[in-house]
mmCIF file of C-alpha atoms and ligand atoms in Angstrom:
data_model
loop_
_atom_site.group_PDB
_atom_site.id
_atom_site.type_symbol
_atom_site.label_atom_id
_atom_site.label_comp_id
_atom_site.label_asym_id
_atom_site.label_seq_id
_atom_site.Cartn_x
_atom_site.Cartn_y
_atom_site.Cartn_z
ATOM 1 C CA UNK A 1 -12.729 10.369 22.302
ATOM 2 C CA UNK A 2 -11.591 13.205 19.872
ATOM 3 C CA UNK A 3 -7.608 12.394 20.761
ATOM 4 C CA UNK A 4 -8.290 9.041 19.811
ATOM 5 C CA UNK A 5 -9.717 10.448 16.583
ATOM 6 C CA UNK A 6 -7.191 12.588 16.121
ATOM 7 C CA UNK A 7 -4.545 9.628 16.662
ATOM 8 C CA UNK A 8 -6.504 7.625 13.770
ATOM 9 C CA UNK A 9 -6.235 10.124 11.202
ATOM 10 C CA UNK A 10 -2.859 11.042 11.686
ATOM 11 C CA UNK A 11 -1.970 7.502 11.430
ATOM 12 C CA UNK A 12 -4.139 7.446 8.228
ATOM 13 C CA UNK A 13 -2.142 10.583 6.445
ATOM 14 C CA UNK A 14 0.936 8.966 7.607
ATOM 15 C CA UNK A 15 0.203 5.963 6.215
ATOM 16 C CA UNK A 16 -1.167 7.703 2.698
ATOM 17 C CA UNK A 17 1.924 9.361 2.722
ATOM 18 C CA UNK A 18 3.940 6.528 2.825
ATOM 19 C CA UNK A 19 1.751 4.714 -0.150
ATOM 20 C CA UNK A 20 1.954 7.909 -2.688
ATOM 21 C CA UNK A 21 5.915 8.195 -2.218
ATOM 22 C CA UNK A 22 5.666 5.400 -4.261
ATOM 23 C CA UNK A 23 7.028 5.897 -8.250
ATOM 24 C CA UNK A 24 5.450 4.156 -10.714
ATOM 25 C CA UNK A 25 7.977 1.658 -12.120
ATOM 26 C CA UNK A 26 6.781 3.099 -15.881
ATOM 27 C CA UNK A 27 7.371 6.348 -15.345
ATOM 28 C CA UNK A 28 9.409 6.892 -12.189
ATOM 29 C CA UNK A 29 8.590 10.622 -12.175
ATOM 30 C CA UNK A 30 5.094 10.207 -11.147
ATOM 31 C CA UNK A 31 4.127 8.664 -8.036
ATOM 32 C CA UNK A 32 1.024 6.251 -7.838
ATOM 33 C CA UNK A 33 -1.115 8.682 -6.107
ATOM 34 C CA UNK A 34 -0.241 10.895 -9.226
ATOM 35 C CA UNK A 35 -1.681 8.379 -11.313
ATOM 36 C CA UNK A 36 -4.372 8.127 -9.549
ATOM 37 C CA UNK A 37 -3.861 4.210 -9.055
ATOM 38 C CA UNK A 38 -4.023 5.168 -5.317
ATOM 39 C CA UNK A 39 -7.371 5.264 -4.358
ATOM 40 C CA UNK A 40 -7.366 4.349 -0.547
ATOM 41 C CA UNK A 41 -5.381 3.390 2.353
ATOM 42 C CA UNK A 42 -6.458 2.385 5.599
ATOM 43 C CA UNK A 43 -5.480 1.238 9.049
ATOM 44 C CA UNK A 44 -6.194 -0.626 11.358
ATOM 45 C CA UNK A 45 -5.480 0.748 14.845
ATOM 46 C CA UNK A 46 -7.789 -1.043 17.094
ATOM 47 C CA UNK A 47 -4.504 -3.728 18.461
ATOM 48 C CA UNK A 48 -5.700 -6.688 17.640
ATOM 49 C CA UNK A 49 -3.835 -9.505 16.798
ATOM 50 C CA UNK A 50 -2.083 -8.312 13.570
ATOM 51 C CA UNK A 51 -1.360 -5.284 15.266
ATOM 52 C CA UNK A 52 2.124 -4.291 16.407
ATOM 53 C CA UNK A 53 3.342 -2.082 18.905
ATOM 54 C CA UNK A 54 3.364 1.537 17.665
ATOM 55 C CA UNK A 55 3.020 0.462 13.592
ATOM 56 C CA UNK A 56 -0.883 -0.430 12.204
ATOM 57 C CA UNK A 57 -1.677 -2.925 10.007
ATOM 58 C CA UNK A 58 -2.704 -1.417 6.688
ATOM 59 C CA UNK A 59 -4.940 -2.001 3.829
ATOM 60 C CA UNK A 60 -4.051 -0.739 0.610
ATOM 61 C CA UNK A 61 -6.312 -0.128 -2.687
ATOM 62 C CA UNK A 62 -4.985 0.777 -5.828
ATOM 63 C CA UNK A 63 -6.762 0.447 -9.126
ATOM 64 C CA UNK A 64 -4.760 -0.609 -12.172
ATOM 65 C CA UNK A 65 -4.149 1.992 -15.001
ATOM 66 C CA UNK A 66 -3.977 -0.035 -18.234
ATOM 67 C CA UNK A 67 -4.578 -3.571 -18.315
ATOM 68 C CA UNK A 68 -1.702 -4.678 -20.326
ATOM 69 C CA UNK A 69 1.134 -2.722 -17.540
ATOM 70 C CA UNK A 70 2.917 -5.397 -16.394
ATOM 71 C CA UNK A 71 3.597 -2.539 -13.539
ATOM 72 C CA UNK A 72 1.261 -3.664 -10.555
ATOM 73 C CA UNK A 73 3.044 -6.365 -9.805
ATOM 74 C CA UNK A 74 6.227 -3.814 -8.790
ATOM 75 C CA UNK A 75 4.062 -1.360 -7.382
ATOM 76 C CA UNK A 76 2.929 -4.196 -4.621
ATOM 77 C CA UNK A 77 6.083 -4.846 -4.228
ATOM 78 C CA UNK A 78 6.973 -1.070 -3.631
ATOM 79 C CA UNK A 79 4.920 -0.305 -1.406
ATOM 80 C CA UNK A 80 5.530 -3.840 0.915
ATOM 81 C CA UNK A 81 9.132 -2.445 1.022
ATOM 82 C CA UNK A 82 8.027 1.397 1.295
ATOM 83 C CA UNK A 83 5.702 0.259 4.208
ATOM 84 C CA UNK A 84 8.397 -2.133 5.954
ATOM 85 C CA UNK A 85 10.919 0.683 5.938
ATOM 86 C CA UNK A 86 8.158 2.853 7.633
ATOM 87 C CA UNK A 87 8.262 -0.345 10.306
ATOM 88 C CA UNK A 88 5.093 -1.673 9.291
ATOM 89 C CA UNK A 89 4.636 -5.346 9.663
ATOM 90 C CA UNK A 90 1.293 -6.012 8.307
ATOM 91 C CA UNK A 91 0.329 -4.597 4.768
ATOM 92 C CA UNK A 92 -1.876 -6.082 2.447
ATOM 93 C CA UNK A 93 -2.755 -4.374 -1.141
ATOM 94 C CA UNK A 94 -6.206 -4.669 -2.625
ATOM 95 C CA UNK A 95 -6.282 -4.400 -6.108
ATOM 96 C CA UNK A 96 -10.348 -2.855 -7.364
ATOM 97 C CA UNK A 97 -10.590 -3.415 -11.236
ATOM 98 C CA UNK A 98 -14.301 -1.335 -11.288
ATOM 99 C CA UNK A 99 -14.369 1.250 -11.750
ATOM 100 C CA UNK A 100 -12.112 1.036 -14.445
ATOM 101 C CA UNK A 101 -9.124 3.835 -13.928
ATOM 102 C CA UNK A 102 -9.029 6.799 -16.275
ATOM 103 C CA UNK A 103 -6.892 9.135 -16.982
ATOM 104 C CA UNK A 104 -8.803 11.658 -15.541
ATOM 105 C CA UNK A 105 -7.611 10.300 -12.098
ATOM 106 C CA UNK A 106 -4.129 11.886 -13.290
ATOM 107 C CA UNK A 107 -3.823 14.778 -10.953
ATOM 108 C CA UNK A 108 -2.728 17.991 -12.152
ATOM 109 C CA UNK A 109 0.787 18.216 -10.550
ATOM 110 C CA UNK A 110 0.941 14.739 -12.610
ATOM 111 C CA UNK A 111 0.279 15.888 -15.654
ATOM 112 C CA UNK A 112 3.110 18.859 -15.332
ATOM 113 C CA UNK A 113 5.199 16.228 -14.174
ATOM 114 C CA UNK A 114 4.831 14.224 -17.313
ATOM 115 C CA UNK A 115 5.105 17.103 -19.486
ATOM 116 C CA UNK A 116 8.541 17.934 -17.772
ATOM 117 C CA UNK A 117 9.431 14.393 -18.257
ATOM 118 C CA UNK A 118 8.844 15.013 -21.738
ATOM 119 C CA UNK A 119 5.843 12.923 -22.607
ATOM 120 C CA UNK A 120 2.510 13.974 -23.339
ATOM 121 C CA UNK A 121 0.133 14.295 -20.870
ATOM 122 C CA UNK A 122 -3.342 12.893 -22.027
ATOM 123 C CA UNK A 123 -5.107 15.840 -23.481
ATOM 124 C CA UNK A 124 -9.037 16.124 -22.947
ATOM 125 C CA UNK A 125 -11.198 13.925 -20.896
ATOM 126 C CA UNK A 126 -11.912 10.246 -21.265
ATOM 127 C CA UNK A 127 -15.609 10.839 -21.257
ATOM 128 C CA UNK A 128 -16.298 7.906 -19.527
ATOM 129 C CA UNK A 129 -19.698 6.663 -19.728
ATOM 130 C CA UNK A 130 -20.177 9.244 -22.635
ATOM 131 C CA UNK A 131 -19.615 9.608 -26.081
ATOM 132 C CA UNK A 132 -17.094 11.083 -27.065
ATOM 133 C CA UNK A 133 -14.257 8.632 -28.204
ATOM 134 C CA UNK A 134 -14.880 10.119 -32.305
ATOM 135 C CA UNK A 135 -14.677 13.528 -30.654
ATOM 136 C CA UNK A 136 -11.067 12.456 -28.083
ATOM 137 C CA UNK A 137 -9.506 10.919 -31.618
ATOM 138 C CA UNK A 138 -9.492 14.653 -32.901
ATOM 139 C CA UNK A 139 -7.650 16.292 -30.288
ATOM 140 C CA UNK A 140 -4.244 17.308 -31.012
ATOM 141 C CA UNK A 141 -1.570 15.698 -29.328
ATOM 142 C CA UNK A 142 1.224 18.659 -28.085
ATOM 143 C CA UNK A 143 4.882 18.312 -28.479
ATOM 144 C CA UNK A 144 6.452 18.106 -25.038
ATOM 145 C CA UNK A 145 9.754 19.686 -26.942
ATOM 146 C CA UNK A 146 8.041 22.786 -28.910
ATOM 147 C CA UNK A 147 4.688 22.934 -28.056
ATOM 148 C CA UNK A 148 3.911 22.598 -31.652
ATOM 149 C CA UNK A 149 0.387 20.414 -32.421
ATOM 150 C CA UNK A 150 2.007 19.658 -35.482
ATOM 151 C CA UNK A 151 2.272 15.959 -34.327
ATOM 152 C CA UNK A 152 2.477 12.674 -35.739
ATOM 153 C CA UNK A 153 1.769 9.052 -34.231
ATOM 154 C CA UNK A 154 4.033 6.666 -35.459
ATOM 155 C CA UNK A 155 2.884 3.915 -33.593
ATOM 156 C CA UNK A 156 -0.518 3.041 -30.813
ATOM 157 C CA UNK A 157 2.057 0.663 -28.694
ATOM 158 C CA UNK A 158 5.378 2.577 -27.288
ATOM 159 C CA UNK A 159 7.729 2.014 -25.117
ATOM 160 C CA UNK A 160 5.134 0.642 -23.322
ATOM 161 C CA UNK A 161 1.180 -0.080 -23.846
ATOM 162 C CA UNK A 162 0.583 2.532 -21.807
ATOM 163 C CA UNK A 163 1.933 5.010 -24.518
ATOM 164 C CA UNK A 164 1.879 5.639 -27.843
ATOM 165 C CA UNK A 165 4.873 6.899 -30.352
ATOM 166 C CA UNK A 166 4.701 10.313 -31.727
ATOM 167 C CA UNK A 167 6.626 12.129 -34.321
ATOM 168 C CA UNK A 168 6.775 16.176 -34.375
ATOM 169 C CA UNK A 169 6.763 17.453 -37.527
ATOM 170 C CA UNK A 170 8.176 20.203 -36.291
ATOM 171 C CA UNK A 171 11.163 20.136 -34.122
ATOM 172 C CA UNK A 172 10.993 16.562 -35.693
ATOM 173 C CA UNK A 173 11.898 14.945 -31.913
ATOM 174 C CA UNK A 174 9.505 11.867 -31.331
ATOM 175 C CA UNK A 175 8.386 11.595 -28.030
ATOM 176 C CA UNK A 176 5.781 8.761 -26.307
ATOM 177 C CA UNK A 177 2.010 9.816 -25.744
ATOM 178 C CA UNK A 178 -0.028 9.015 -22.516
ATOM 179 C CA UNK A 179 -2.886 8.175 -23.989
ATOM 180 C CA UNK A 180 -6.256 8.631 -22.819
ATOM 181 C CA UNK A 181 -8.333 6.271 -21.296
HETATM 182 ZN ZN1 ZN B 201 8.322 19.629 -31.396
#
């Protein structure tokens, strides 16, 4: 039965692939799987009676990054349409509030991507289920402009709840902070 195997995990990276092209609506240069709000994506290719020809019917989990981001309602929406112009019928999204997301679930490529995009990435780890919030309060947050840690925060709620305002005292550009969770 190894073809069939085969068959199912293709149709599994396909259908991961199709769920990470998806931007968050926040920050449109990262996708979800960036985020790390993607945590799993499954199908279903055993034809039964959701099942149409060729396309699986998938499940979808993502995990919500903070919980005032108005976002996960788009990003459902997303990836219905992502997965209908991939010609799936059947998609449902599953949405797992524990464990909590973190920021450590950013993935590397994410973080770069943010930086390029001119916001902070979230320095340091969250330390969840540790203690080290005194310690993460410390950290310096980097200019995405100049690199300088000569930084300011003008505000905890940016744009968005997500981020936080920041002022560099250097190149003097303010620019919004991912902040840790
Ligand atoms: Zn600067």
């Amino acid at each position: 039965m190894s073809a069939v195997d085969t068959k199912d995990l293709t149709a599994q990276q396909a259908a991961w692939d199709i769920a990470a092209s998806v931007c968050d609506p926040e920050i449109p240069v990262l996708t979800i799987a960036d985020l790390g709000i993607l945590r799993a994506v499954e199908v279903d290719d055993a034809g039964g009676p959701g099942a149409t020809a060729g396309k699986p019917a998938v499940r979808v989990t993502i995990t919500p990054t903070y919980s005032g981001c108005p976002a996960m309602e788009a990003i459902r929406d997303d990836l219905a349409a992502a997965f209908a112009a991939a010609g799936h019928q059947h998609i449902s999204v599953e949405t797992v509030l524990a464990p909590a997301w973190t920021t450590d679930w950013m993935t590397e490529a994410g973080r770069a991507k943010l930086q390029e995009y001119g916001i902070a990435a979230p320095s340091g780890h969250s330390g969840a289920g540790g203690h080290s919030g005194r310690v993460r309060l410390a950290l310096a947050v980097q200019c995405p402009q100049c690199r300088s840690l000569n930084t300011r925060e003008i505000t905890r709620f940016g744009s968005t709840s997500c981020k936080a305002l920041y002022v560099c005292q250097d190149c003097k550009e303010p620019f919004d902070y991912f902040k840790v969770l």
